[in-house]
PDB file of C-alpha atoms in Angstrom:
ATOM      1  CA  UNK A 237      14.911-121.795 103.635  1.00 43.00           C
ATOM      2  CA  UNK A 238      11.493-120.147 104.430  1.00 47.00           C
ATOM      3  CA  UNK A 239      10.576-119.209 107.617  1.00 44.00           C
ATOM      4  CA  UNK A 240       7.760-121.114 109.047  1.00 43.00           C
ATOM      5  CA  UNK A 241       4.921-119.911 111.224  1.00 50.00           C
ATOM      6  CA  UNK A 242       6.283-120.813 115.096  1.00 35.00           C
ATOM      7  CA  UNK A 243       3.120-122.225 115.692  1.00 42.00           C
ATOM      8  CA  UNK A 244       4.367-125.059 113.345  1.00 61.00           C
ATOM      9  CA  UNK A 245       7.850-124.782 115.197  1.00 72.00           C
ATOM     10  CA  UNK A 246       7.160-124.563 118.902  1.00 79.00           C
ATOM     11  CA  UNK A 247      10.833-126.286 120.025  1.00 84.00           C
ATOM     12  CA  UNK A 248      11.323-128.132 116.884  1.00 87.00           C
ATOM     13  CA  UNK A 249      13.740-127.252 114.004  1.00 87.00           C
ATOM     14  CA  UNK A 250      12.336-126.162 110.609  1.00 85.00           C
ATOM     15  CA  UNK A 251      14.085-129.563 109.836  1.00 89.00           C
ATOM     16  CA  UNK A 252      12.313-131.273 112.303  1.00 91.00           C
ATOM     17  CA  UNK A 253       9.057-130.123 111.104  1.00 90.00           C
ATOM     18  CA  UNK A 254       9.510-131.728 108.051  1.00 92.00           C
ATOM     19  CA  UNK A 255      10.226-134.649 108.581  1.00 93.00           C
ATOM     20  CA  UNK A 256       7.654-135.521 111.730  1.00 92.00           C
ATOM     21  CA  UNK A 257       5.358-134.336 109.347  1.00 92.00           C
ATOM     22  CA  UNK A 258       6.640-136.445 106.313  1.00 95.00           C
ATOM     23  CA  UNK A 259       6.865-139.265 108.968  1.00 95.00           C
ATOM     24  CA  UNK A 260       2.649-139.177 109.394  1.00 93.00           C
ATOM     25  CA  UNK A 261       1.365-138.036 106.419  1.00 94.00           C
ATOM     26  CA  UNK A 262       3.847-140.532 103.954  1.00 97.00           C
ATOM     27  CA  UNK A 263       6.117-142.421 105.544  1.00 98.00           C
ATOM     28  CA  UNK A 264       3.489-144.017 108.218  1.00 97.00           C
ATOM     29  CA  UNK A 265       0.614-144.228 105.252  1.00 98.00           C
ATOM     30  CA  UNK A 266       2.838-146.305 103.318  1.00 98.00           C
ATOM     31  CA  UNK A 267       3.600-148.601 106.141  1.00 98.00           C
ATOM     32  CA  UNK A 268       0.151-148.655 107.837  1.00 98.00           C
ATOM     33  CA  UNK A 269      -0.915-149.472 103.866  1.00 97.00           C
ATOM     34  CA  UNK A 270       1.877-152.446 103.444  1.00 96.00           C
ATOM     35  CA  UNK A 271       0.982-153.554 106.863  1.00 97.00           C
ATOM     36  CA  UNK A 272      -2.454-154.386 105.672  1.00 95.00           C
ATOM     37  CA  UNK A 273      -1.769-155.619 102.227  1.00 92.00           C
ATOM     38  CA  UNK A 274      -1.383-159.429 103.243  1.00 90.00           C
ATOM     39  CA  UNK A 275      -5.132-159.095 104.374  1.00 91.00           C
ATOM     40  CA  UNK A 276      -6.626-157.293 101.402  1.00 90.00           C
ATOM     41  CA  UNK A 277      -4.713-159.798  99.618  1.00 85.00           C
ATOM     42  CA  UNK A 278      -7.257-162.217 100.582  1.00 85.00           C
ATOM     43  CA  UNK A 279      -9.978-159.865  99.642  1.00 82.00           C
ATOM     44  CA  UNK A 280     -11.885-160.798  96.207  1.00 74.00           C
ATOM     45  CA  UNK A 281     -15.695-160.295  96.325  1.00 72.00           C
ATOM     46  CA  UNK A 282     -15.647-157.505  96.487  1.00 79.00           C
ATOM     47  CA  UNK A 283     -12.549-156.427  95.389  1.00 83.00           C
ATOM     48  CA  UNK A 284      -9.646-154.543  97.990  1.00 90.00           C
ATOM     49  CA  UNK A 285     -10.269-151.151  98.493  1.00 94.00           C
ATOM     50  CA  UNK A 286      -7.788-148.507  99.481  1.00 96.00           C
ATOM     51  CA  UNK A 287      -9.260-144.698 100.456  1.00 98.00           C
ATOM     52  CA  UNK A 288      -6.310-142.287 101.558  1.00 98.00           C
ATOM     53  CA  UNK A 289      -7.416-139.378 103.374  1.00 95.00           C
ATOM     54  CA  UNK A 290      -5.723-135.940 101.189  1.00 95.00           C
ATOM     55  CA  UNK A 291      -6.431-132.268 101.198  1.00 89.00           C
ATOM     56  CA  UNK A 292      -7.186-130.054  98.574  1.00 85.00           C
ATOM     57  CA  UNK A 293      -4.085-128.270  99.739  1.00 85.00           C
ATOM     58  CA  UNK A 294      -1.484-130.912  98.137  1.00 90.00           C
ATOM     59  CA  UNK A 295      -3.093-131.046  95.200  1.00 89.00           C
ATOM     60  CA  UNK A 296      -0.590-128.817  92.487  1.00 85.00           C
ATOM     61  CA  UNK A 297      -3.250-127.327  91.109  1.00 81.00           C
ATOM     62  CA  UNK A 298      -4.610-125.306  94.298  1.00 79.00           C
ATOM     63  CA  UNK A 299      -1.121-124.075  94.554  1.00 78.00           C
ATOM     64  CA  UNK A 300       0.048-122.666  91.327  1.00 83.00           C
ATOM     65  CA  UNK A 301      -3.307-121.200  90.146  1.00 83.00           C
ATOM     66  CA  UNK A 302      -3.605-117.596  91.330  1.00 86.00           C
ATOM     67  CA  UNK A 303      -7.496-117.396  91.227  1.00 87.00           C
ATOM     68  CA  UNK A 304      -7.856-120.457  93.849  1.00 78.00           C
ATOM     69  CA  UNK A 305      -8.906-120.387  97.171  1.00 76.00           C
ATOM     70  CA  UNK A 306      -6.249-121.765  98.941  1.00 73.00           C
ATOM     71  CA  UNK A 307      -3.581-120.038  96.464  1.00 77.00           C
ATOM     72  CA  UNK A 308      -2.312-117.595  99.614  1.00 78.00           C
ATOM     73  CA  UNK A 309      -2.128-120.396 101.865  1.00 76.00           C
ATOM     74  CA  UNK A 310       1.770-121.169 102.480  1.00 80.00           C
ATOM     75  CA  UNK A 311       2.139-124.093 104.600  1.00 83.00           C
ATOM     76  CA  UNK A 312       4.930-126.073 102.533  1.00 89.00           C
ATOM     77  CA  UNK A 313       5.265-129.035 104.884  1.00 92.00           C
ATOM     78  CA  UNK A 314       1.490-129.879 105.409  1.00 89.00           C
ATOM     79  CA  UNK A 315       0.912-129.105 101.948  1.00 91.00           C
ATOM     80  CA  UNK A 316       4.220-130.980 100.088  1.00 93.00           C
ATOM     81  CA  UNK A 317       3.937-133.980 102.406  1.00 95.00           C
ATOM     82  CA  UNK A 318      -0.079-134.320 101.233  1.00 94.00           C
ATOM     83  CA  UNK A 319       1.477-134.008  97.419  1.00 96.00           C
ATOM     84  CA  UNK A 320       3.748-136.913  98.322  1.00 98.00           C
ATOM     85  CA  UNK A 321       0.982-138.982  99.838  1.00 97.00           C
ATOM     86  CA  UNK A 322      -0.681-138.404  96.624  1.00 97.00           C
ATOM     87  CA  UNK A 323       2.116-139.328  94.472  1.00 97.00           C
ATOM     88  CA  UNK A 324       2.164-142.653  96.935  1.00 97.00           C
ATOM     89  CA  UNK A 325      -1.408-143.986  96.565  1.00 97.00           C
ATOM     90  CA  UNK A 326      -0.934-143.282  92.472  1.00 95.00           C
ATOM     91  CA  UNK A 327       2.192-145.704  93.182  1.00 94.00           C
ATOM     92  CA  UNK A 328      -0.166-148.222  94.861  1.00 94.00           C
ATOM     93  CA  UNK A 329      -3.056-147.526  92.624  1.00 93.00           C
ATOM     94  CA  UNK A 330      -0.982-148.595  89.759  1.00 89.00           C
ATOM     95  CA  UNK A 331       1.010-151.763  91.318  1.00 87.00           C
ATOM     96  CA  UNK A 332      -2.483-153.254  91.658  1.00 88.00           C
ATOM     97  CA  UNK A 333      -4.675-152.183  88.884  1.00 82.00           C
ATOM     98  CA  UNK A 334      -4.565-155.652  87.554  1.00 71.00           C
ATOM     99  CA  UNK A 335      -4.522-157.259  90.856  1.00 68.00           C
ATOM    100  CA  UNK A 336      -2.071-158.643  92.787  1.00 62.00           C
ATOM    101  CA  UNK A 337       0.487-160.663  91.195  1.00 58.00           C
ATOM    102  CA  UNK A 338       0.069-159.378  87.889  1.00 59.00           C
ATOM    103  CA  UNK A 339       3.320-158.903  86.371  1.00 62.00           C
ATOM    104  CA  UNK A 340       4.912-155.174  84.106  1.00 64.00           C
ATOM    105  CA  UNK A 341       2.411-155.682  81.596  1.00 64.00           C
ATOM    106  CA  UNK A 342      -0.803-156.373  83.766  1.00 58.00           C
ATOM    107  CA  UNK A 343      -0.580-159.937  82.728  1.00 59.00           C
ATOM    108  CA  UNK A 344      -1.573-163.018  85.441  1.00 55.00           C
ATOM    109  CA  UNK A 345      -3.474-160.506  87.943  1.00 64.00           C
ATOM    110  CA  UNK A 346      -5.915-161.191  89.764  1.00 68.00           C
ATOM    111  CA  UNK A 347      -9.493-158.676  90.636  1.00 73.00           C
ATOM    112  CA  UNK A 348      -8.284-155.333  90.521  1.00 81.00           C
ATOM    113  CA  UNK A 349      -7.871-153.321  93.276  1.00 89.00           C
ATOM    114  CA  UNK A 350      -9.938-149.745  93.981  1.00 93.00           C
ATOM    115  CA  UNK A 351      -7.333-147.417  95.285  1.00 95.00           C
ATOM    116  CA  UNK A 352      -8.594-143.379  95.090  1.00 97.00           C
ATOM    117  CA  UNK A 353      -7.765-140.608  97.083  1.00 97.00           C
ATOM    118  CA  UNK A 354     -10.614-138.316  98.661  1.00 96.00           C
ATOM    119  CA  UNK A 355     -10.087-134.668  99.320  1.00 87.00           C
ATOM    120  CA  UNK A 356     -12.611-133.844 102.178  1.00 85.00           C
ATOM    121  CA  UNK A 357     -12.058-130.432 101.969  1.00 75.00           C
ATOM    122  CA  UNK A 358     -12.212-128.147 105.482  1.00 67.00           C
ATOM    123  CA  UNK A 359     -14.059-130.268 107.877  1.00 62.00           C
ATOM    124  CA  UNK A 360     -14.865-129.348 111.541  1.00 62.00           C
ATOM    125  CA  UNK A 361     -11.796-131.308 113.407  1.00 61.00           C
ATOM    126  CA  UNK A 362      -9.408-130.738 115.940  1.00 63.00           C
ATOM    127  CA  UNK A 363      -6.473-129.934 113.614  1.00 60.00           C
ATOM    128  CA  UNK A 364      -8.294-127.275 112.511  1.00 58.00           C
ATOM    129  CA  UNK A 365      -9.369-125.837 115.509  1.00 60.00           C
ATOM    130  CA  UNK A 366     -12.927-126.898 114.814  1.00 63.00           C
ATOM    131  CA  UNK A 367     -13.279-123.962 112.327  1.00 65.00           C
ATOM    132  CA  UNK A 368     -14.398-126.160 109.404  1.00 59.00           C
ATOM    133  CA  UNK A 369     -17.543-125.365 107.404  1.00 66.00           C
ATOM    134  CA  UNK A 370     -18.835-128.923 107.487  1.00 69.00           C
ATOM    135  CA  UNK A 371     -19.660-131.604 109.611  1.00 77.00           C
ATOM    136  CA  UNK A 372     -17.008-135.020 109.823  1.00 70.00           C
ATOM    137  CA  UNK A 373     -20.074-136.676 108.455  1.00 83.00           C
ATOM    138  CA  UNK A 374     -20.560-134.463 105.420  1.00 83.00           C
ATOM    139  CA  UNK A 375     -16.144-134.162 105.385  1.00 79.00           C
ATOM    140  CA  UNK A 376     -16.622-138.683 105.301  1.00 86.00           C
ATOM    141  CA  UNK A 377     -19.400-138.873 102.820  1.00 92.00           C
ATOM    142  CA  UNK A 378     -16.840-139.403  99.690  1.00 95.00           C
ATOM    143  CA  UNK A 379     -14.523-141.672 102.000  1.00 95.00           C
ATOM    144  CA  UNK A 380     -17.625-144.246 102.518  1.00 97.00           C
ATOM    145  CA  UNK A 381     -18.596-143.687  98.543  1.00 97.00           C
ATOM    146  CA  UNK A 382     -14.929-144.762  97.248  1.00 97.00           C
ATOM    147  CA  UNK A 383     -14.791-147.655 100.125  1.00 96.00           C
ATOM    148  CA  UNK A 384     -17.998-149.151  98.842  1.00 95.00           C
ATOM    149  CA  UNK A 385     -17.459-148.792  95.249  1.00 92.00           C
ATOM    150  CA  UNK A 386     -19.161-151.198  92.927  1.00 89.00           C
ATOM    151  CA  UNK A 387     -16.702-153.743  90.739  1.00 84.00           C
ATOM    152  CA  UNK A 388     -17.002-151.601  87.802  1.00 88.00           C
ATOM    153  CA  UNK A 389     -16.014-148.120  90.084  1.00 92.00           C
ATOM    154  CA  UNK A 390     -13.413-145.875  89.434  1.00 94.00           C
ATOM    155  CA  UNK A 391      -9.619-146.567  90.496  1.00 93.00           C
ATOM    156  CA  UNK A 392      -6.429-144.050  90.536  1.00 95.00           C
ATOM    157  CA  UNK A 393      -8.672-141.138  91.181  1.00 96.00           C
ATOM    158  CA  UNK A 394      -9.096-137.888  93.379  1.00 96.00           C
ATOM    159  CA  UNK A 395     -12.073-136.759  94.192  1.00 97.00           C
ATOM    160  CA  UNK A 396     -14.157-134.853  96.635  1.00 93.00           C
ATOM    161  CA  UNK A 397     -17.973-134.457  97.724  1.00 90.00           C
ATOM    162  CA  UNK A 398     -19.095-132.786  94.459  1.00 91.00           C
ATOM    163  CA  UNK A 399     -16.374-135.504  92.094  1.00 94.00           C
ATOM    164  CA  UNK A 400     -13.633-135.615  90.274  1.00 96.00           C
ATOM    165  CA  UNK A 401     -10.840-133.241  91.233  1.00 94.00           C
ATOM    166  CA  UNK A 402      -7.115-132.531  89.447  1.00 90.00           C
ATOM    167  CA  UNK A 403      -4.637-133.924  90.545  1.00 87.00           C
TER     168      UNK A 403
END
């Protein structure tokens, strides 16, 4: 197992780390998201809309490719349990692309559903020590596009101030 930066540690186990990390960033999205279903449910003009909150740093591509910014950046817990929140809003974007109700095939449905994932990118917030390049309004801007999207907007995407980004 790698050795994690003790500021990540303080009197917690590596273990520990993990999974109070895993516990905000997946395990409490998916709840906070189920918790709120019943109500979006409801929801047809416009149509539900989902935005989860990611970070360029789970996204696969920023870690594999050599010649990206955040390449040398280790941090395996923030960064695996944003790739797993990832994978989870694909899961939800999917289970209601033909509404709710609609059954395997995307058959009976009802108005489908806008769930995307933004990628702010380095805003200046407290979990960052306020050393972010850009305002929270400027780090929000995409958040407020994808919540307000028109009935014909995009769904299953990730995407960031400047648009589409890989997954």
């Amino acid at each position: 197992m790698r050795v994690l930066p003790v500021e990540w540690l303080g009197d917690r186990t590596a273990r520990q780390v993990w999974k109070d990390t895993f516990d905000t960033n997946v395990f409490g999205v998916a709840a906070v998201t189920d918790a709120f279903i019943p109500c979006l449910k409801k929801s047809n003009d416009p149509a539900p809309r989902i935005v989860f909150v990611s970070s360029d740093l789970g996204r696969l591509e920023t870690k594999y490719d050599p010649d990206h910014q955040f390449f040398k950046r280790p941090l395996p817990v923030y960064r695996s349990s944003k790739a797993a929140m990832d994978m989870l809003a694909l899961h939800y974007a999917k289970d209601f692309r033909a509404g709710w109700g609609a059954d395997e095939d995307g058959k009976g449905g009802g108005v489908e559903w806008k769930i995307n994932v933004t990628c702010p990118g380095p805003t200046n917030i407290d979990f960052i020590r306020n050393r972010g390049p850009q305002s929270v309004e400027m780090g929000a801007r995409n958040a407020v596009r994808l919540a307000v999207l028109g009935k014909d907007g995009e769904t299953g995407t990730m995407s960031g101030n400047e648009g589409p980004l890989p997954w």
